[in-house]
CSV table of C-alpha atoms in Angstrom, one decimal:
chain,number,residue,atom,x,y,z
Z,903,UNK,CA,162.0,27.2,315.4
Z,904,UNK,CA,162.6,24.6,312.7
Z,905,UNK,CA,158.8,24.8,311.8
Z,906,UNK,CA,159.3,28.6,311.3
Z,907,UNK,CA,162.2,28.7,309.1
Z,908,UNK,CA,160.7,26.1,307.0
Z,909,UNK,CA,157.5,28.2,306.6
Z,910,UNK,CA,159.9,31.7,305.9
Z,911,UNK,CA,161.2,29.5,303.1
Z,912,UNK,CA,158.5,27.9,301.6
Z,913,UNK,CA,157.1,32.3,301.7
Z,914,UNK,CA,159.9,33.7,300.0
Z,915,UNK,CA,159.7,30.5,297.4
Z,916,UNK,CA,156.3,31.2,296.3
Z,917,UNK,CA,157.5,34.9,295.8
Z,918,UNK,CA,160.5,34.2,293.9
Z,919,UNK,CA,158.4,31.7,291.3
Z,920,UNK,CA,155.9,34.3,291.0
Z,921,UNK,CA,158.3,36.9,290.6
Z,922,UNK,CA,160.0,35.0,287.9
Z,923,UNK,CA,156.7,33.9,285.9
Z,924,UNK,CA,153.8,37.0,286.6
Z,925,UNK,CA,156.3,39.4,284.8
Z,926,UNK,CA,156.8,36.8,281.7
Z,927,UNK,CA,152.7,36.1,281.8
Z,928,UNK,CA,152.4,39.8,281.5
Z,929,UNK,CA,154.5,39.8,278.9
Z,930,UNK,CA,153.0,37.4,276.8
Z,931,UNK,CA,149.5,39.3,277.0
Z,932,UNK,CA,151.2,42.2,275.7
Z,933,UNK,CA,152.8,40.3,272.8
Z,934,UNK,CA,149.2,38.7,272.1
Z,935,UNK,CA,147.0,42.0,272.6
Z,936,UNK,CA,149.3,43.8,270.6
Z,937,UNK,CA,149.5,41.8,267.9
Z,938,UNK,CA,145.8,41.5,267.7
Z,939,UNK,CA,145.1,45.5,268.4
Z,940,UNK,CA,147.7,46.1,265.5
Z,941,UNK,CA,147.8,43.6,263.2
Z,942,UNK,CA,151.3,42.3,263.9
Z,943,UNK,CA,151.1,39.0,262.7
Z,944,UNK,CA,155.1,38.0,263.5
Z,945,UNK,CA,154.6,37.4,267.3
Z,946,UNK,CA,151.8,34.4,266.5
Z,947,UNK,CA,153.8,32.6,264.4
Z,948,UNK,CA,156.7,31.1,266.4
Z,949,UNK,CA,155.7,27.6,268.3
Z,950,UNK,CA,152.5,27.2,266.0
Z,951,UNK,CA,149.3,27.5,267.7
Z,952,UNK,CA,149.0,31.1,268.5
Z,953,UNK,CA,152.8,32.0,269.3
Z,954,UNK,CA,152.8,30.0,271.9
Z,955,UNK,CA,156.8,30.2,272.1
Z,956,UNK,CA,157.7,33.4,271.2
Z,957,UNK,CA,158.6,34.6,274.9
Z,958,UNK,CA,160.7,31.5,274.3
Z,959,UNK,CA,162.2,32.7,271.1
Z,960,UNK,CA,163.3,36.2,272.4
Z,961,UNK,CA,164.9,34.2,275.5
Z,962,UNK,CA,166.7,31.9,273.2
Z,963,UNK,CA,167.8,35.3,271.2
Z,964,UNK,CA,168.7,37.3,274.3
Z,965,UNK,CA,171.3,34.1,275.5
Z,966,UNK,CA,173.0,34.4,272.2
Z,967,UNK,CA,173.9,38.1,271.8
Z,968,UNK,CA,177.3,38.9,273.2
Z,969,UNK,CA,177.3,41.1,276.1
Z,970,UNK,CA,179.2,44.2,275.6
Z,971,UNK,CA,180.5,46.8,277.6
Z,972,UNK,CA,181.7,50.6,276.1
Z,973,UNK,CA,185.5,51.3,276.6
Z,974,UNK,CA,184.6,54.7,278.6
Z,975,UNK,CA,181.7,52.7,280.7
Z,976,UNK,CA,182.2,52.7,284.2
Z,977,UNK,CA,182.2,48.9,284.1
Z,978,UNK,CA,180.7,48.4,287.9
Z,979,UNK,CA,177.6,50.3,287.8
Z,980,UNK,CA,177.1,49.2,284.0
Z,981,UNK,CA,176.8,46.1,285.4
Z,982,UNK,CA,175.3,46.8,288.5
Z,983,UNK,CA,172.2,48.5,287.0
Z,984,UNK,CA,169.9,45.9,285.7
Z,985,UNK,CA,169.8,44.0,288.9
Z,986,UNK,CA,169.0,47.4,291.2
Z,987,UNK,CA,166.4,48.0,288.2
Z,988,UNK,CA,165.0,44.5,289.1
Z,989,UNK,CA,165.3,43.8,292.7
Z,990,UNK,CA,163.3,46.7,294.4
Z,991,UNK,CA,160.4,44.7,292.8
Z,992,UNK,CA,161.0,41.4,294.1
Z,993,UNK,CA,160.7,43.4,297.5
Z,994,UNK,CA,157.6,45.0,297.0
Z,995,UNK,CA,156.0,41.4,296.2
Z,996,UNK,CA,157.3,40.5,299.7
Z,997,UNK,CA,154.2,42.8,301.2
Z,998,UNK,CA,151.5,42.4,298.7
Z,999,UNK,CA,148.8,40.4,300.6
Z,1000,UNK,CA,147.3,37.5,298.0
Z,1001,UNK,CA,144.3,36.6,300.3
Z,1002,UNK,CA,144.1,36.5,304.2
Z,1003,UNK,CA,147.0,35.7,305.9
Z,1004,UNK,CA,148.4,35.2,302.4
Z,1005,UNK,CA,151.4,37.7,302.2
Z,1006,UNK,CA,155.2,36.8,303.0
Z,1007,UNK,CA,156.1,39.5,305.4
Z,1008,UNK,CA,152.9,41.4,306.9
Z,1009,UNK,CA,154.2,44.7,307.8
Z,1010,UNK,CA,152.4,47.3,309.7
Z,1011,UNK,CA,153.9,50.1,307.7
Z,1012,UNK,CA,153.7,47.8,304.4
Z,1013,UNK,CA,152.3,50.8,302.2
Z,1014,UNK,CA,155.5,52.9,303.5
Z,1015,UNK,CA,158.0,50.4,302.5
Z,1016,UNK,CA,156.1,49.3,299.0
Z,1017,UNK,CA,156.6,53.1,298.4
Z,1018,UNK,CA,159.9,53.9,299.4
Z,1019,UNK,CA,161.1,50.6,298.1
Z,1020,UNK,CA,159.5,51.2,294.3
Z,1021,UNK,CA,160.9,54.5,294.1
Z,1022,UNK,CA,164.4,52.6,294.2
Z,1023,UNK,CA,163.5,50.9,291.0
Z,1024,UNK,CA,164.5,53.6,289.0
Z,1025,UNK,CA,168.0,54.3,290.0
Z,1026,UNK,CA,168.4,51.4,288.1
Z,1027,UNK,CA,167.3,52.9,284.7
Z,1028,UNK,CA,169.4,56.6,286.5
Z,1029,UNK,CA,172.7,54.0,286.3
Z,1030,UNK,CA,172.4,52.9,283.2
Z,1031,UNK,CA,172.7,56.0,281.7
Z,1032,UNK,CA,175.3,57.7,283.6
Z,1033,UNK,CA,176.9,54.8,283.5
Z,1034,UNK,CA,177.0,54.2,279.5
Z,1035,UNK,CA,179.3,56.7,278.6
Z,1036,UNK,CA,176.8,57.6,275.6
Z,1037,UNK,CA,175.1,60.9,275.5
Z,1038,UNK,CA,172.1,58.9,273.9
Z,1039,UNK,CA,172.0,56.8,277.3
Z,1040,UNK,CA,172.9,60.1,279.3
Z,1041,UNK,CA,169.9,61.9,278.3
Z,1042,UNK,CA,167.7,59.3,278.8
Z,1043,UNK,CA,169.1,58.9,282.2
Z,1044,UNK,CA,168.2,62.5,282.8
Z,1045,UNK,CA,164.8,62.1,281.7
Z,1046,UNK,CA,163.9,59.0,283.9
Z,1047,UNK,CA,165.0,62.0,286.8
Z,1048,UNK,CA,162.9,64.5,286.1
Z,1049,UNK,CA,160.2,62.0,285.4
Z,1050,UNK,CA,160.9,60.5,288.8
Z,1051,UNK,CA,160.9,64.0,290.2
Z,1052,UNK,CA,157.6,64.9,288.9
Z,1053,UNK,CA,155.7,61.9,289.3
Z,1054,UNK,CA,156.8,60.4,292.4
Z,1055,UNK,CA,154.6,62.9,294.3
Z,1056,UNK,CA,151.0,62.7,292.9
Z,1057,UNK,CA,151.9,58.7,293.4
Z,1058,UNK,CA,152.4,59.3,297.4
Z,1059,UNK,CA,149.4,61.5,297.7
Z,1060,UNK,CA,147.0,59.0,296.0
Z,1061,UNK,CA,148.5,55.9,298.2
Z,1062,UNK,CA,148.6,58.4,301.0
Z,1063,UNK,CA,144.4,59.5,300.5
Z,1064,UNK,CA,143.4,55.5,300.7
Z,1065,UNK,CA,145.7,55.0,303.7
Z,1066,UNK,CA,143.9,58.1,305.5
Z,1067,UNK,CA,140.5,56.7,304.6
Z,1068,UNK,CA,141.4,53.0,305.9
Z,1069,UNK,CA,142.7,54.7,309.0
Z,1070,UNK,CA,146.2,52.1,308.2
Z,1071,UNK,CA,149.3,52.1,306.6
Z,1072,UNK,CA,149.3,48.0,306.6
Z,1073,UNK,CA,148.3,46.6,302.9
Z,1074,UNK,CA,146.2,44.0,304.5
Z,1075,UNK,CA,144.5,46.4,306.7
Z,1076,UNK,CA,143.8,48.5,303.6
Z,1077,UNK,CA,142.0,45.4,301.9
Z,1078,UNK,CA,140.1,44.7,305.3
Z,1079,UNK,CA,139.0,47.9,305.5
Z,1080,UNK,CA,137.7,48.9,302.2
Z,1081,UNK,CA,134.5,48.8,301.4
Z,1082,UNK,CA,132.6,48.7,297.4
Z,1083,UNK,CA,131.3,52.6,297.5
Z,1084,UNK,CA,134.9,53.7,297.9
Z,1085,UNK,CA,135.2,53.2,294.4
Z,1086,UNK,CA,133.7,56.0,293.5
Z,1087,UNK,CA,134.9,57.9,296.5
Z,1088,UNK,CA,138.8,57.4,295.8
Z,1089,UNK,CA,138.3,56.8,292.8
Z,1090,UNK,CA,140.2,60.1,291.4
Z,1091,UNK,CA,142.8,58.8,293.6
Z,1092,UNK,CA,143.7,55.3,291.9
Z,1093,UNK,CA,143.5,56.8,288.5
Z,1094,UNK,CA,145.6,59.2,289.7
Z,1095,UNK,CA,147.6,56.8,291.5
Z,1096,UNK,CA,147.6,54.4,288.1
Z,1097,UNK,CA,149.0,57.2,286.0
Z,1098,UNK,CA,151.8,58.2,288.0
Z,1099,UNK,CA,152.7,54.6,288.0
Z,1100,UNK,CA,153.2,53.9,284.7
Z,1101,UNK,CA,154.5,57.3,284.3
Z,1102,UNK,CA,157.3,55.8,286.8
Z,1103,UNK,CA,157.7,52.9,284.9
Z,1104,UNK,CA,158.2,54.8,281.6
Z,1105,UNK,CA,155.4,53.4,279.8
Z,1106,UNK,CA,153.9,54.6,276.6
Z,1107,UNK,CA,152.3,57.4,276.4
Z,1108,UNK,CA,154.9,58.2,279.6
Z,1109,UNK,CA,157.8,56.5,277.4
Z,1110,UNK,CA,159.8,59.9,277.0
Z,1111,UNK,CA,163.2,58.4,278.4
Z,1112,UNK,CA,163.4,56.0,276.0
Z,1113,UNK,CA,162.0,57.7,272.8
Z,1114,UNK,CA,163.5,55.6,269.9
Z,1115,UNK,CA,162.9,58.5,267.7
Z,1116,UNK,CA,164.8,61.2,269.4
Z,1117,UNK,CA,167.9,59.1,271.6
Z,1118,UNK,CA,167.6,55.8,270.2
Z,1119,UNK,CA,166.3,53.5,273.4
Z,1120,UNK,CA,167.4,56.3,276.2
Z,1121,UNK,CA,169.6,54.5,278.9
Z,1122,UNK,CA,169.3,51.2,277.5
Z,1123,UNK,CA,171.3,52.2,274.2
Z,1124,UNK,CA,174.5,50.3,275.2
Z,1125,UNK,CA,172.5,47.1,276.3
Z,1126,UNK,CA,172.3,44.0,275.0
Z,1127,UNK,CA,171.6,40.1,275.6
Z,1128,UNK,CA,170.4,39.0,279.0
Z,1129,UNK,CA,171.7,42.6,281.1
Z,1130,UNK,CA,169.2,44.2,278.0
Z,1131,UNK,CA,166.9,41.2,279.0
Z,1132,UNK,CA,167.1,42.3,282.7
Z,1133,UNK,CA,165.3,46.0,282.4
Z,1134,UNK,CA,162.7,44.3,280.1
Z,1135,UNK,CA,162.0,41.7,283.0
Z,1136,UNK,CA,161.9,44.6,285.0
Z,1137,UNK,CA,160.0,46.6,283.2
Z,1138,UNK,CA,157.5,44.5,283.0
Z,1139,UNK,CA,158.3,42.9,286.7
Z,1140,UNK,CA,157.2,46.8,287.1
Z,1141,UNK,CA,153.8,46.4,285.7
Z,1142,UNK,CA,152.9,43.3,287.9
Z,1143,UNK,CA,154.1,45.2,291.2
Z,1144,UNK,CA,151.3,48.5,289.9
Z,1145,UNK,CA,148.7,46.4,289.2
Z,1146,UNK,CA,149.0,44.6,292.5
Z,1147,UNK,CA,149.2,47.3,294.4
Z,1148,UNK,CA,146.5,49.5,292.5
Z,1149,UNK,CA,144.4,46.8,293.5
Z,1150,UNK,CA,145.2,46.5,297.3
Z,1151,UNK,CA,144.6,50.3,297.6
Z,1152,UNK,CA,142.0,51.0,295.7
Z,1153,UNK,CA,139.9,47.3,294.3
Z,1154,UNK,CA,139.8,45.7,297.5
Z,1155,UNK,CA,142.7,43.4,296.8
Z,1156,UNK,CA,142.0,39.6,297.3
Z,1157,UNK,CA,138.3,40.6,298.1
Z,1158,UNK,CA,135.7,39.4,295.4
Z,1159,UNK,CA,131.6,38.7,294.9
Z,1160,UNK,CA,131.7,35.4,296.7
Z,1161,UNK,CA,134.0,33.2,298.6
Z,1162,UNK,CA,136.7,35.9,299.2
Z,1163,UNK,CA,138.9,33.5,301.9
Z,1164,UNK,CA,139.1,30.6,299.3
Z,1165,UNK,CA,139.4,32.3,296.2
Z,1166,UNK,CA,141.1,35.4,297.4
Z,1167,UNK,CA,144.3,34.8,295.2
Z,1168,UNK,CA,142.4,34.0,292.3
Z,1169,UNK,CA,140.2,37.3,292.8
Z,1170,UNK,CA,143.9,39.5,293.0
Z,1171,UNK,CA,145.0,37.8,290.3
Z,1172,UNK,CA,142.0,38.7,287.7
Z,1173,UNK,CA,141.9,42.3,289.1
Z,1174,UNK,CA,146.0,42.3,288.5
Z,1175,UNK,CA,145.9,41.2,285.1
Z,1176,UNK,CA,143.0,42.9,283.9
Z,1177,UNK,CA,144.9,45.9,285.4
Z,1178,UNK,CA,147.8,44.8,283.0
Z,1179,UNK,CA,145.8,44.7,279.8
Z,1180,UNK,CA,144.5,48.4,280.6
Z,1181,UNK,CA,148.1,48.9,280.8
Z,1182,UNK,CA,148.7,47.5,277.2
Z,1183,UNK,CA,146.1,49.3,275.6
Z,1184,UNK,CA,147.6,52.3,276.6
Z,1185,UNK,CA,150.4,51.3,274.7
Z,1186,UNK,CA,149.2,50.6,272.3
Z,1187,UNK,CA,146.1,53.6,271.4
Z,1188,UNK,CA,147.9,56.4,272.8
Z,1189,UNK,CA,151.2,58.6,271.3
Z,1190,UNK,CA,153.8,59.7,273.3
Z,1191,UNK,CA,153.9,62.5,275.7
Z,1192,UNK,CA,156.1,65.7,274.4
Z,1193,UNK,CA,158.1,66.4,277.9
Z,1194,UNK,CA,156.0,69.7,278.5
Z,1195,UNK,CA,153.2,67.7,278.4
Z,1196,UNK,CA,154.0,65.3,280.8
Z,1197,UNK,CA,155.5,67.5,283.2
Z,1198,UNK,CA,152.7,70.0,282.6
Z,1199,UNK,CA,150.2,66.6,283.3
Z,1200,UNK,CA,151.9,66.0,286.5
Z,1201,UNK,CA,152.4,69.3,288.4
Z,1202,UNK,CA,149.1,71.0,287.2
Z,1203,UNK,CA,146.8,68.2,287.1
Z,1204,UNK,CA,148.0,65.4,289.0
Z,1205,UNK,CA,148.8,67.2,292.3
Z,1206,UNK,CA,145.7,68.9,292.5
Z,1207,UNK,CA,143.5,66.5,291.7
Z,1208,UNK,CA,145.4,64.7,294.8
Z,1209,UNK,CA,145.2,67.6,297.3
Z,1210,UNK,CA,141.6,67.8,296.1
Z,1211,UNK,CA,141.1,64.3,297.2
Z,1212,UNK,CA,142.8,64.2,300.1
Z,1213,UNK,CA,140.9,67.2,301.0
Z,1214,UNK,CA,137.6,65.1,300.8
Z,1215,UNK,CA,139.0,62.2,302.1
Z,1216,UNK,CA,139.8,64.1,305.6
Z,1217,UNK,CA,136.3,66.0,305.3
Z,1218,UNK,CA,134.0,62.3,304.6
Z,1219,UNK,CA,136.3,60.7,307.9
Z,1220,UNK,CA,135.2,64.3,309.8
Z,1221,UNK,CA,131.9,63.5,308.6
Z,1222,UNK,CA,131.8,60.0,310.0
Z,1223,UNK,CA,133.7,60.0,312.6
């Protein structure tokens, strides 16, 4: 019994510190491979060699901003918001297998609740603006819905295509199942599957809720210090969870060239990472999505590219079967 609890611990631990330093990791690479990609020469200045410290800068400047709360807010969800932007995340880590055996709760229906749980996420962002009592923040709000709205289907159809080929709705049955050729046979379904994502997340070229240009930074207009520090955590806390998960479904997950039971964790981790630089160039090589276009994106090429492939997913298991 002891023994048990110990090990459920020592589980939920090793989440929680990677929880806390894969999202800041991820963030560094962006500061780095943006700076290069666009000449920005202020984030490798601070710490010396390289900008080593500049995530430690913007902590240091986050701590020392007052937090502030609009008159008309409704205080409680103001508050509230980060942490239901941040938390859904934490959960989804809890069912992400790292290697065999390696996963903190091993659920039989993990895809289902990675899903449902990540779609939480963004009642966070939903809060905040509604919350803000700024028209700004209420608009972006708005926009995170219909994105949600929009997007939040092509994303189950994708996950739900590799689930029907694996014949399992358990993550580590996924990665045991998969085999290298279905790269090319799902492979409309992880890019579909990646897109949606970051569409989710609100990522540039997706970034429409929090267009600087048009509603100064959407929901997250009334922000600042550490609750402001929160969504970027999350946001980026966002990014790991993708990654992670677009390489379960659809990369074989801890699965690698060579020594797969050893250095399974170390295999996820490239694929996550590498994952997260795609993610950055995006950023950074692509403009932003007018809000025709990215609803247009997701109902008349998203979906069908998903029914498509799920249509050939059910006829290749026919086939083999």
């Amino acid at each position: 019994m002891i023994a048990n609890i110990l090990e459920a611990v020592l589980r939920l631990g090793i989440v929680v510190v990677a929880f806390l330093l894969m999202p800041l990791l991820v963030g560094q690479l962006e500061h780095k491979a943006m700076a290069h990609m666009q000449a920005r020469l202020g984030p490798m200045y601070a710490g010396g060699f390289h900008g080593w410290a500049q995530l430690i800068a913007d902590g240091v400047k986050f701590v020392q901003k007052e937090h502030v709360v609009p008159t008309l807010a409704d205080r409680k969800v103001f508050s509230l918001a980060p942490a239901v932007a941040l938390v859904p995340y934490l959960l989804v880590l809890l069912v992400i297998p790292v290697g065999p055996g390696w996963v903190a709760v091993d659920l039989d229906i993990g895809l289902f609740f990675a899903l449902a749980v990540l779609s939480l996420a963004v009642l966070g962002t939903i809060m905040a603006g509604w919350s803000s009592a700024n028209k700004y923040a209420l608009l972006g709000g708005l926009r995170t819905a219909a994105q949600l709205m929009a997007y939040e289907l092509p994303l189950v159809l994708a996950a739900s295509s590799v689930a029907m080929a694996a014949g399992t709705l358990s993550l580590s049955g996924i990665v045991v199942a998969w085999q290298p050729w279905w790269l090319a046979w799902q492979a409309a379904a992880a890019a579909v599957f990646f897109v949606a994502g970051l569409a989710e997340l609100a990522r540039p070229p997706f970034d429409m809720p929090v267009a600087d240009s048009e509603i100064v930074l959407g929901p997250y207009t009334e922000y600042t210090g550490l609750r402001f520090a929160l969504f970027l955590l999350a946001e980026y806390a966002g990014i790991v969870v993708l990654c992670a998960l677009t390489a379960v479904l659809f990369l074989g997950g801890w699965r690698g060239p060579f020594a797969s039971d050893v250095l399974g964790p170390v295999w996820l981790l490239a694929k996550v990472f590498l994952l997260a630089f795609v993610v950055i160039w995006l950023r950074v090589s692509n403009p932003r999505l007018r809000a025709d276009q990215l609803q247009r994106l997701a109902w008349q090429v998203l979906v069908p590219v998903t029914l498509a492939q799920l249509a050939l997913t059910g006829v290749v298991k026919v086939v083999m079967s």
